[in-house]
Tab-separated table of C-alpha atoms in Angstrom:
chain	number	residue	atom	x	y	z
A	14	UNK	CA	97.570	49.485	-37.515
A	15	UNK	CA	99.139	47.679	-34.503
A	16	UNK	CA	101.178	49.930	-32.376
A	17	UNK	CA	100.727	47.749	-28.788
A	18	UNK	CA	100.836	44.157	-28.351
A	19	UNK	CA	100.001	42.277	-24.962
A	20	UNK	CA	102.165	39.019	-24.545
A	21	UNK	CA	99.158	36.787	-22.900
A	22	UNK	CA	100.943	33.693	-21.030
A	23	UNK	CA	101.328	32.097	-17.440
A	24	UNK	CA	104.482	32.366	-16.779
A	25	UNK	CA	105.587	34.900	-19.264
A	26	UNK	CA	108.610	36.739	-19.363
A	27	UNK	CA	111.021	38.431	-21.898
A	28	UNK	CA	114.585	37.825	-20.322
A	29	UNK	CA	114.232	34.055	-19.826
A	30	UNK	CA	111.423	33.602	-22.864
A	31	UNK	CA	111.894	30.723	-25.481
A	32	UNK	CA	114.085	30.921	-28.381
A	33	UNK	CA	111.156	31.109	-30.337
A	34	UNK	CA	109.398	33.788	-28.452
A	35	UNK	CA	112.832	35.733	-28.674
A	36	UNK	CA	113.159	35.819	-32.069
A	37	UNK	CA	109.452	37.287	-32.360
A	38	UNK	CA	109.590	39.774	-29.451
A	39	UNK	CA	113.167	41.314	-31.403
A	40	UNK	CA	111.466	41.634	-34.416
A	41	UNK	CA	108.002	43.229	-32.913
A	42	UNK	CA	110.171	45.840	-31.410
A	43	UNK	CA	112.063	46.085	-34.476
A	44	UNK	CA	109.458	47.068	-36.475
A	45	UNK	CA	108.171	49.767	-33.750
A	46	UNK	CA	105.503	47.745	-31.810
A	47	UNK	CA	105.189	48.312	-28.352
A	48	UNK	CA	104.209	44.991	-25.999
A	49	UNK	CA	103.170	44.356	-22.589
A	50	UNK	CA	103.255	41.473	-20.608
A	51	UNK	CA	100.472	39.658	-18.885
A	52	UNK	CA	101.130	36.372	-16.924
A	53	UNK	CA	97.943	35.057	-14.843
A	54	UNK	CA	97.709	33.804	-11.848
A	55	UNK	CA	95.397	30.656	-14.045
A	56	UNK	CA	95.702	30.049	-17.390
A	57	UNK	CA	91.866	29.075	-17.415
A	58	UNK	CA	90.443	32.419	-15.376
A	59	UNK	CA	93.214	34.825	-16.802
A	60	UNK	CA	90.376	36.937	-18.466
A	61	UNK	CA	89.011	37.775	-15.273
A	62	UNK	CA	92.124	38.457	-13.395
A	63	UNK	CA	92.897	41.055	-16.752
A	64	UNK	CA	89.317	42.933	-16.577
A	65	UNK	CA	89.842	43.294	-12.115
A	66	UNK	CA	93.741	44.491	-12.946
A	67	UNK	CA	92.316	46.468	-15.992
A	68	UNK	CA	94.871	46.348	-17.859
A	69	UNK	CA	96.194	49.303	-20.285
A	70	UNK	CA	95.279	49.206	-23.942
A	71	UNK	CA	96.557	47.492	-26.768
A	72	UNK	CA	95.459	46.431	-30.568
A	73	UNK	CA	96.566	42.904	-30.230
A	74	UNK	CA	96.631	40.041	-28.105
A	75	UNK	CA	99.577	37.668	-28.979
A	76	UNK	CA	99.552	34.058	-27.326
A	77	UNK	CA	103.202	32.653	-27.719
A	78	UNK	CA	104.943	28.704	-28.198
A	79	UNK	CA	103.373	25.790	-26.144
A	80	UNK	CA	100.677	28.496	-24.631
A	81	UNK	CA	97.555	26.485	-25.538
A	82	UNK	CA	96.279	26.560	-22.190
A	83	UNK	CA	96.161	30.370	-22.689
A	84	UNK	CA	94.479	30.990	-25.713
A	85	UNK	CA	90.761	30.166	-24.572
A	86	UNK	CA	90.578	33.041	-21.301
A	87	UNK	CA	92.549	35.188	-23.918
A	88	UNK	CA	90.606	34.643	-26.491
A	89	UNK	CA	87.363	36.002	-24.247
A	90	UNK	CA	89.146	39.264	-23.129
A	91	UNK	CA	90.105	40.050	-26.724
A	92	UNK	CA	86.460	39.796	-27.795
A	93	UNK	CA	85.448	41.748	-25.212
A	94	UNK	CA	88.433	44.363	-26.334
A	95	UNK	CA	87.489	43.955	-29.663
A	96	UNK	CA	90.812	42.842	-30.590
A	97	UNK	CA	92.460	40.628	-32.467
A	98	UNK	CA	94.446	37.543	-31.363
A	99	UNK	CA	96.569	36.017	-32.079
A	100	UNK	CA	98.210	32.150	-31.845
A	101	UNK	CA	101.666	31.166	-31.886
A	102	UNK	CA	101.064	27.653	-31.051
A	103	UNK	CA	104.764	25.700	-32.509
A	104	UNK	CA	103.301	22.657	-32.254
A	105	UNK	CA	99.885	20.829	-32.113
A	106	UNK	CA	99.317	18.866	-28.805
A	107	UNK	CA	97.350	16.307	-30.935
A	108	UNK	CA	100.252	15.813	-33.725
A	109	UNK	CA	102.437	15.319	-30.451
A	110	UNK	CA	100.457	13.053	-28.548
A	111	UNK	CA	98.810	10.643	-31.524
A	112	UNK	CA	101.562	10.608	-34.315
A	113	UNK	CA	104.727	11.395	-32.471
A	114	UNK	CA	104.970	10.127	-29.256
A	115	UNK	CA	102.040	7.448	-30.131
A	116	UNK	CA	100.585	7.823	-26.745
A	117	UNK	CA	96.812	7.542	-28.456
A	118	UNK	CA	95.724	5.358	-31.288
A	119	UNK	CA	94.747	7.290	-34.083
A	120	UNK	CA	90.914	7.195	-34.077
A	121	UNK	CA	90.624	6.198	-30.466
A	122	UNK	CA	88.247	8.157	-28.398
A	123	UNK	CA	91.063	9.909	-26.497
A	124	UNK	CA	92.674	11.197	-29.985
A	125	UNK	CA	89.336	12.143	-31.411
A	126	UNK	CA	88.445	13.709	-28.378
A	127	UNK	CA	91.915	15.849	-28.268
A	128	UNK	CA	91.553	16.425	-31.658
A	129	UNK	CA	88.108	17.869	-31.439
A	130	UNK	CA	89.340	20.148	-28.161
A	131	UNK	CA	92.311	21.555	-30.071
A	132	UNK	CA	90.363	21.892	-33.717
A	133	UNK	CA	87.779	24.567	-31.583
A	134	UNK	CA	91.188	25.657	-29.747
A	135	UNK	CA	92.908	26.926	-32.499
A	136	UNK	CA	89.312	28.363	-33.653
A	137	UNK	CA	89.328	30.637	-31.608
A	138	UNK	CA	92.607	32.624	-32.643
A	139	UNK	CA	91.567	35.382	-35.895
A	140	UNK	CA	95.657	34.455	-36.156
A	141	UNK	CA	97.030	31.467	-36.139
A	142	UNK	CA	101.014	31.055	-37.095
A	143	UNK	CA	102.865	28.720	-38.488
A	144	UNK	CA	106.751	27.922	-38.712
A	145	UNK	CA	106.897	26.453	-41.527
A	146	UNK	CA	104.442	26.011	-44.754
A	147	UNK	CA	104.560	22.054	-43.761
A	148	UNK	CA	102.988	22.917	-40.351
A	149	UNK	CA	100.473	26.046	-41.973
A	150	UNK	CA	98.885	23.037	-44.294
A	151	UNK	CA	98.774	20.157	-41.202
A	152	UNK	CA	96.655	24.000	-39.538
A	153	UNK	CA	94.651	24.159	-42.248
A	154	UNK	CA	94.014	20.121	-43.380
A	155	UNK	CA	93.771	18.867	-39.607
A	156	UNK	CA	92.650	21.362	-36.980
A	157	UNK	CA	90.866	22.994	-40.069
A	158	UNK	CA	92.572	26.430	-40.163
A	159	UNK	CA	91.626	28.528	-42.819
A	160	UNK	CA	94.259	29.453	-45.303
A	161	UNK	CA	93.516	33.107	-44.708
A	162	UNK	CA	93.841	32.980	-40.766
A	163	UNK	CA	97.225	31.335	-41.364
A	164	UNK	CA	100.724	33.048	-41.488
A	165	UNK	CA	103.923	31.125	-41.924
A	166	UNK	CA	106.712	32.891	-39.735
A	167	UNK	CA	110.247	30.944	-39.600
A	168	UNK	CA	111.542	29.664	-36.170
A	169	UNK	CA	114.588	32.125	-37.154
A	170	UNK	CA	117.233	32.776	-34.584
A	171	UNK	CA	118.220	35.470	-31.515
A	172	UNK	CA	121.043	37.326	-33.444
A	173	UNK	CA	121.704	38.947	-30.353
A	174	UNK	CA	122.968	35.704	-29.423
A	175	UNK	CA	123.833	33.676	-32.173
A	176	UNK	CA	126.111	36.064	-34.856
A	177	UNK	CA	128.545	34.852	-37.424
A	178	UNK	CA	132.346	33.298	-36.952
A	179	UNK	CA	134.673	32.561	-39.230
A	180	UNK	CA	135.288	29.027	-39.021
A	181	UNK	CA	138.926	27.496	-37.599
A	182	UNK	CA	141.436	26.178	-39.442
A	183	UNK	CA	141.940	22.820	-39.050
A	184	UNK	CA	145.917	21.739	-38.256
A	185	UNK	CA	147.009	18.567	-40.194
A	186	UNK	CA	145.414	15.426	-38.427
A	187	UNK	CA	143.321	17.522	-35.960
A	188	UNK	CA	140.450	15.957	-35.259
A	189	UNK	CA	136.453	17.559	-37.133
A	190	UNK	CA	134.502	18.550	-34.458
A	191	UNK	CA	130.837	17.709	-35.132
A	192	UNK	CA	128.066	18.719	-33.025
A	193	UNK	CA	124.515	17.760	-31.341
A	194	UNK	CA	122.174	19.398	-28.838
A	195	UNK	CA	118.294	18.562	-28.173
A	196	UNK	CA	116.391	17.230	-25.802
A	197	UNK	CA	116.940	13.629	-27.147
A	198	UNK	CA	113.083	13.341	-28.123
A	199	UNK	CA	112.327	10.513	-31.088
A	200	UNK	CA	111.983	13.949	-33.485
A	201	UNK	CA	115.945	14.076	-33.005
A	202	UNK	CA	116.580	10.772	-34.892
A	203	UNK	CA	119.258	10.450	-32.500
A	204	UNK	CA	119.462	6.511	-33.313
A	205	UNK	CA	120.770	7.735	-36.289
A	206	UNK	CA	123.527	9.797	-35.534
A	207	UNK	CA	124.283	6.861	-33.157
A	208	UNK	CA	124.548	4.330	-35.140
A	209	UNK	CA	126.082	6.797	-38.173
A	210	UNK	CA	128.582	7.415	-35.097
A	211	UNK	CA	128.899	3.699	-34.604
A	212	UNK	CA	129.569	2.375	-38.632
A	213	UNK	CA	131.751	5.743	-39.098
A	214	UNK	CA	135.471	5.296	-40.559
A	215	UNK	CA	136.521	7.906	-42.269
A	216	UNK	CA	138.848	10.664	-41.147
A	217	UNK	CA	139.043	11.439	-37.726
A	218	UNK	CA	135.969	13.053	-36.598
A	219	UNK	CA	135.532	14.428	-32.525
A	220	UNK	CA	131.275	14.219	-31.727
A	221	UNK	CA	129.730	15.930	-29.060
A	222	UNK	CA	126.370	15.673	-27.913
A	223	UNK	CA	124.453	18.314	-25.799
A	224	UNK	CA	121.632	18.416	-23.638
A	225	UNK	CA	119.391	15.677	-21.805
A	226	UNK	CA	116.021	13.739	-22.475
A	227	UNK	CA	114.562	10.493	-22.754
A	228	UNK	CA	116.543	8.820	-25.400
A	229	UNK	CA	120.250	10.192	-23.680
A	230	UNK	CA	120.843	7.373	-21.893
A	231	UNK	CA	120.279	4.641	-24.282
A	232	UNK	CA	122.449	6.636	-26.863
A	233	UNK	CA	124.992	6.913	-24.188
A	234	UNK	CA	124.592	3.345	-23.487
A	235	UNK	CA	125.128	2.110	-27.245
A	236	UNK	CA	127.837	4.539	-28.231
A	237	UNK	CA	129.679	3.567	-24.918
A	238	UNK	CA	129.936	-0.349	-25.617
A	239	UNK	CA	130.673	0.888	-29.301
A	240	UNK	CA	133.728	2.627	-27.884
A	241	UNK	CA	134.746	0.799	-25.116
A	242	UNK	CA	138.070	-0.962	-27.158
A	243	UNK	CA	138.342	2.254	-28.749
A	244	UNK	CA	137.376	3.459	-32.244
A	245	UNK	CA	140.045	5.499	-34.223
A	246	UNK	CA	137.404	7.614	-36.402
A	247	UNK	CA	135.352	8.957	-33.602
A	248	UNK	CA	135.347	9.817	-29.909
A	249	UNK	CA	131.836	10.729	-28.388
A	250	UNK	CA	131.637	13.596	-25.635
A	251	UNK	CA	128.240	13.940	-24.115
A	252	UNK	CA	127.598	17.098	-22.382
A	253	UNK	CA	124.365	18.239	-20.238
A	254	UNK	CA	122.633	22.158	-20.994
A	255	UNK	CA	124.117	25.096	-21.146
A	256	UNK	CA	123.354	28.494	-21.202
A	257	UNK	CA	122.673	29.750	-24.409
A	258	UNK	CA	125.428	32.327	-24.769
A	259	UNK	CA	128.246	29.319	-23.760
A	260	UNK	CA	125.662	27.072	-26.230
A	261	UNK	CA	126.192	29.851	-28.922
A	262	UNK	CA	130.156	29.451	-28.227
A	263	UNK	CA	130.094	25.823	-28.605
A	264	UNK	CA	128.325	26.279	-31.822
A	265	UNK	CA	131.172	28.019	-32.831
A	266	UNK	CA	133.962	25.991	-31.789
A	267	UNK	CA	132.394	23.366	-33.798
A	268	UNK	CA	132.833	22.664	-37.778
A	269	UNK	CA	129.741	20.828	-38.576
A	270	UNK	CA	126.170	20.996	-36.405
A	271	UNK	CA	123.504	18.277	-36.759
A	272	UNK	CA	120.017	18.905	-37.417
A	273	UNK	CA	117.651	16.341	-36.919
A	274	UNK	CA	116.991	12.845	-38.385
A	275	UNK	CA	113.700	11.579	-37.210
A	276	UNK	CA	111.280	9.880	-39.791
A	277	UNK	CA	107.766	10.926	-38.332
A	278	UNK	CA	105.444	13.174	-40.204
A	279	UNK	CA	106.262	15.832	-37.981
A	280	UNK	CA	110.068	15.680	-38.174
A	281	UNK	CA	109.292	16.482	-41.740
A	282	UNK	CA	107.545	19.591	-41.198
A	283	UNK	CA	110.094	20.857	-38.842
A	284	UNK	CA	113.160	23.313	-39.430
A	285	UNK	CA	114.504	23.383	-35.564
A	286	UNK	CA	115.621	26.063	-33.657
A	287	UNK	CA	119.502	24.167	-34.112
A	288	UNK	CA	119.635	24.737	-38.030
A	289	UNK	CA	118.714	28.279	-38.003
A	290	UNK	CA	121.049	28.646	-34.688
A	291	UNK	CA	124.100	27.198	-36.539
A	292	UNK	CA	123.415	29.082	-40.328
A	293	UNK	CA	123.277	32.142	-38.015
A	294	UNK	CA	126.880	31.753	-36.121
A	295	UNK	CA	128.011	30.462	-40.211
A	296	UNK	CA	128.402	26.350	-39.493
């Protein structure tokens, strides 16, 4: 039975962790596990900086979102423990760098040497999870996973954060307020919503878009010359970060929240943090 579970990650921490992370660290202590945290000095020495700082027991390593550099130094200390570990890994750094951003051809050297590092990578874990069943089969078919080292865990949300509202009642004329956030990354599809934003004219809609990233300023661009002699049916508010609590506000100040529209393999296999975020605060 695990009882203690040590959070392995450079840079780890609970108060400022990823949504992600959140969500799993609520429900470990939920169900009655106790965790530690361990953040190394080096990602790629961390198991000798744990055996000098001997560090107290536990029955489980647990390697969180985007730790990949972790999971190889962890991996040697839980051997040595004789415990399990355990992968959270969100995304695969190949899938990312071949079929989504296209920075590698597929079948180049470079991808099938990434592929190959991250295929004995993910070996390593006795754990791996996934956050959706679309991800757990790209594991399994891919990196080469087996089905019974794979567990499918939701992205869920931090219901300490995001809780339910009762949506607003809209006076006659007022203006549907729809709503965006990301990092503007091509899994967004924000060229969608722009150009759905763009060919709109129904009823009076009010969009605002949150956060920053690559593709901000050429949706910015676009919806600004859209705009510029005005356009009835929509008005376009972007908006940089925020912090989450005033993000969980804006969530539910809105009346409709946008997933994500990108086309990619990946985009497929994805349910974002933003769709469980908005079910959770009821939009």
């Amino acid at each position: 039975m695990i009882e203690k579970v040590l959070i392995w990650a450079r840079g780890a921490t609970l108060d400022g962790a990823y949504s992600r992370d959140r969500v799993v660290y609520r429900l470990l202590a939920q169900a009655g596990v106790r965790f530690s945290i361990f953040s190394p000095l080096l990602s790629a020495t961390g198991d000798i900086e744990a055996a000098l700082r001997r560090l107290p027991h536990c029955d489980a390593i647990w390697v969180p979102t985007f730790r990949h550099r972790d999971v190889a130094a962890a991996s040697r200390y839980a051997r040595r423990r004789g415990v399990p570990l355990i992968f959270d890994p969100l995304i695969s750094a190949y899938d990312k760098q071949v079929n989504e951003r296209e920075k590698f051809a597929t079948g180049s050297r470079a991808a099938r040497h990434l592929l190959a590092r991250e295929r004995a990578l993910f070996a390593r874990a006795d754990i791996v999870i996934a956050d959706t069943a679309g991800h757990a089969e790209y594991f399994r078919d891919v990196l080469g996973v087996p089905t019974s080292r794979l567990v499918v865990l939701p992205v869920g949300a931090d219901e300490s954060v995001f809780g339910p509202h009762p949506p607003r009642r809209l006076a006659e004329g007022e203006r549907v307020r729809v709503l965006f956030y990301g990092s503007f990354i091509r899994l967004h599809g924000v060229p969608t919503i722009v150009e759905a934003i763009k060919a709109y004219r129904g009823p009076p809609l009010e969009f605002r878009l949150i956060g920053t990233g690559p593709m901000r300023a050429e949706a910015e661009a676009a919806l600004a010359a859209a705009t510029a002699g005005g356009h009835a049916h929509a008005v376009v508010h972007f908006e940089d970060w925020l912090p989450i609590e005033a993000l969980s506000a804006r969530i539910a100040e809105a009346d409709i929240v946008l997933g994500i529209f990108g086309t990619t393999a990946k985009a497929l296999r994805v349910v974002p943090n933003k769709v469980y975020q908005a079910l959770a605060v009821g939009r």
